């Protein structure tokens, strides 16, 4: 059996799926989990000490997926909410946006790279 946490319309559900042979696996949904769902698909930003050429503002992946497109270039000025990276997750394109105004200091991924939730994709100054 595998356990998954799924968010639907802001409500988080814990789901248990039984592994079976051929055919479909029965699914049993539990009551809503007692944890808060993320408010928006925007990437969280955290301040960190600059490392070399990297900026002080980290732009992180909000979901696991694959880098579909790089929208910004190093040295480009961006405003809060401007897309920097587009991730593909479950056949959806999810923009990772600038958390605040700044200049792109580094792009740390390439198109096709697999990323996990929380991975640093880019930095801003």
Coordinates of C-alpha atoms in Angstrom, one line a residue:
X1 CA 0.0 0.0 0.0
X2 CA 1.2 3.5 -0.8
X3 CA 0.1 6.7 0.9
X4 CA -0.2 10.0 -0.9
X5 CA -1.2 13.5 0.1
X6 CA -3.4 15.2 -2.4
X7 CA -4.6 18.8 -2.4
X8 CA -7.9 19.5 -4.1
X9 CA -9.3 23.1 -4.1
X10 CA -7.2 24.0 -1.1
X11 CA -8.2 20.9 1.0
X12 CA -5.5 18.4 1.8
X13 CA -6.5 14.6 1.7
X14 CA -4.4 11.6 2.7
X15 CA -5.1 8.8 0.3
X16 CA -4.0 5.1 0.6
X17 CA -3.7 3.1 -2.6
X18 CA -3.4 -0.7 -2.5
X19 CA -0.9 -2.1 -5.0
X20 CA -2.5 -4.8 -7.2
X21 CA -1.7 -6.8 -10.2
X22 CA -3.2 -6.1 -13.6
X23 CA -6.2 -3.8 -13.6
X24 CA -7.1 -0.9 -11.5
X25 CA -6.1 -0.6 -7.8
X26 CA -8.9 0.2 -5.3
X27 CA -8.6 3.6 -3.7
X28 CA -9.6 4.5 -0.2
X29 CA -9.8 8.2 0.6
X30 CA -9.3 9.3 4.2
X31 CA -10.8 12.4 5.9
X32 CA -9.2 15.7 5.2
X33 CA -5.8 15.9 6.7
X34 CA -5.2 18.4 9.6
X35 CA -2.6 20.4 7.7
X36 CA -2.9 23.7 5.8
X37 CA -2.6 23.6 2.0
X38 CA -0.3 26.0 0.2
X39 CA -2.0 29.3 -0.7
X40 CA -0.7 29.6 -4.2
X41 CA 1.5 27.6 -6.6
X42 CA 4.1 30.4 -6.5
X43 CA 7.6 29.4 -5.4
X44 CA 8.5 30.2 -1.8
X45 CA 11.5 32.5 -1.3
X46 CA 14.0 32.5 1.5
X47 CA 16.8 34.8 2.3
X48 CA 20.2 33.2 2.4
X49 CA 23.8 34.3 2.4
X50 CA 25.1 35.0 -1.1
X51 CA 27.4 32.3 -2.4
X52 CA 29.9 33.4 -5.0
X53 CA 27.9 34.8 -8.0
X54 CA 24.6 33.6 -6.5
X55 CA 22.0 36.1 -5.4
X56 CA 20.7 36.5 -1.9
X57 CA 17.1 35.6 -2.8
X58 CA 16.5 31.9 -3.6
X59 CA 13.7 30.9 -6.0
X60 CA 12.6 27.4 -5.2
X61 CA 10.4 24.7 -6.8
X62 CA 7.0 24.6 -5.3
X63 CA 6.3 21.1 -6.7
X64 CA 8.4 18.2 -8.0
X65 CA 8.5 18.0 -11.8
X66 CA 10.6 18.7 -14.9
X67 CA 12.0 22.0 -16.1
X68 CA 9.9 22.8 -19.2
X69 CA 11.1 26.3 -20.0
X70 CA 13.5 29.0 -18.7
X71 CA 11.7 32.3 -19.0
X72 CA 14.4 34.7 -17.6
X73 CA 18.1 35.2 -18.3
X74 CA 20.9 36.0 -15.9
X75 CA 21.2 39.8 -15.5
X76 CA 17.5 40.4 -16.5
X77 CA 15.5 42.7 -14.2
X78 CA 12.3 41.0 -13.0
X79 CA 9.3 42.3 -11.0
X80 CA 7.4 40.4 -8.3
X81 CA 5.2 37.8 -10.0
X82 CA 7.2 37.6 -13.3
X83 CA 7.8 34.0 -14.4
X84 CA 11.4 32.8 -14.2
X85 CA 11.0 29.1 -14.8
X86 CA 8.1 27.0 -16.1
X87 CA 7.9 23.5 -14.5
X88 CA 5.9 20.6 -16.0
X89 CA 4.2 18.4 -13.4
X90 CA 1.4 15.9 -14.1
X91 CA 1.1 17.3 -17.7
X92 CA 0.5 20.9 -16.3
X93 CA 2.7 23.9 -16.8
X94 CA 3.4 25.6 -13.5
X95 CA 5.1 29.0 -13.5
X96 CA 7.7 29.6 -10.8
X97 CA 7.6 33.4 -10.3
X98 CA 9.9 36.0 -8.8
X99 CA 9.0 36.5 -5.1
X100 CA 10.0 40.2 -5.2
X101 CA 11.6 42.7 -7.6
X102 CA 15.2 42.1 -8.4
X103 CA 17.8 41.1 -10.9
X104 CA 18.4 37.4 -11.9
X105 CA 21.8 36.4 -10.4
X106 CA 21.8 32.8 -11.5
X107 CA 19.7 30.1 -13.2
X108 CA 20.6 26.8 -11.5
X109 CA 18.7 24.4 -13.8
X110 CA 18.4 23.6 -17.5
X111 CA 15.4 22.6 -19.6
X112 CA 14.7 18.9 -19.0
X113 CA 16.1 18.7 -15.5
X114 CA 14.1 16.9 -12.9
X115 CA 13.5 18.9 -9.7
X116 CA 12.1 18.1 -6.3
X117 CA 9.9 20.4 -4.2
X118 CA 12.2 22.9 -2.5
X119 CA 15.1 22.7 -4.9
X120 CA 16.7 26.0 -5.7
X121 CA 16.0 26.9 -9.3
X122 CA 17.4 30.4 -9.5
X123 CA 18.6 33.3 -7.3
X124 CA 17.9 37.0 -7.4
X125 CA 19.7 40.1 -6.2

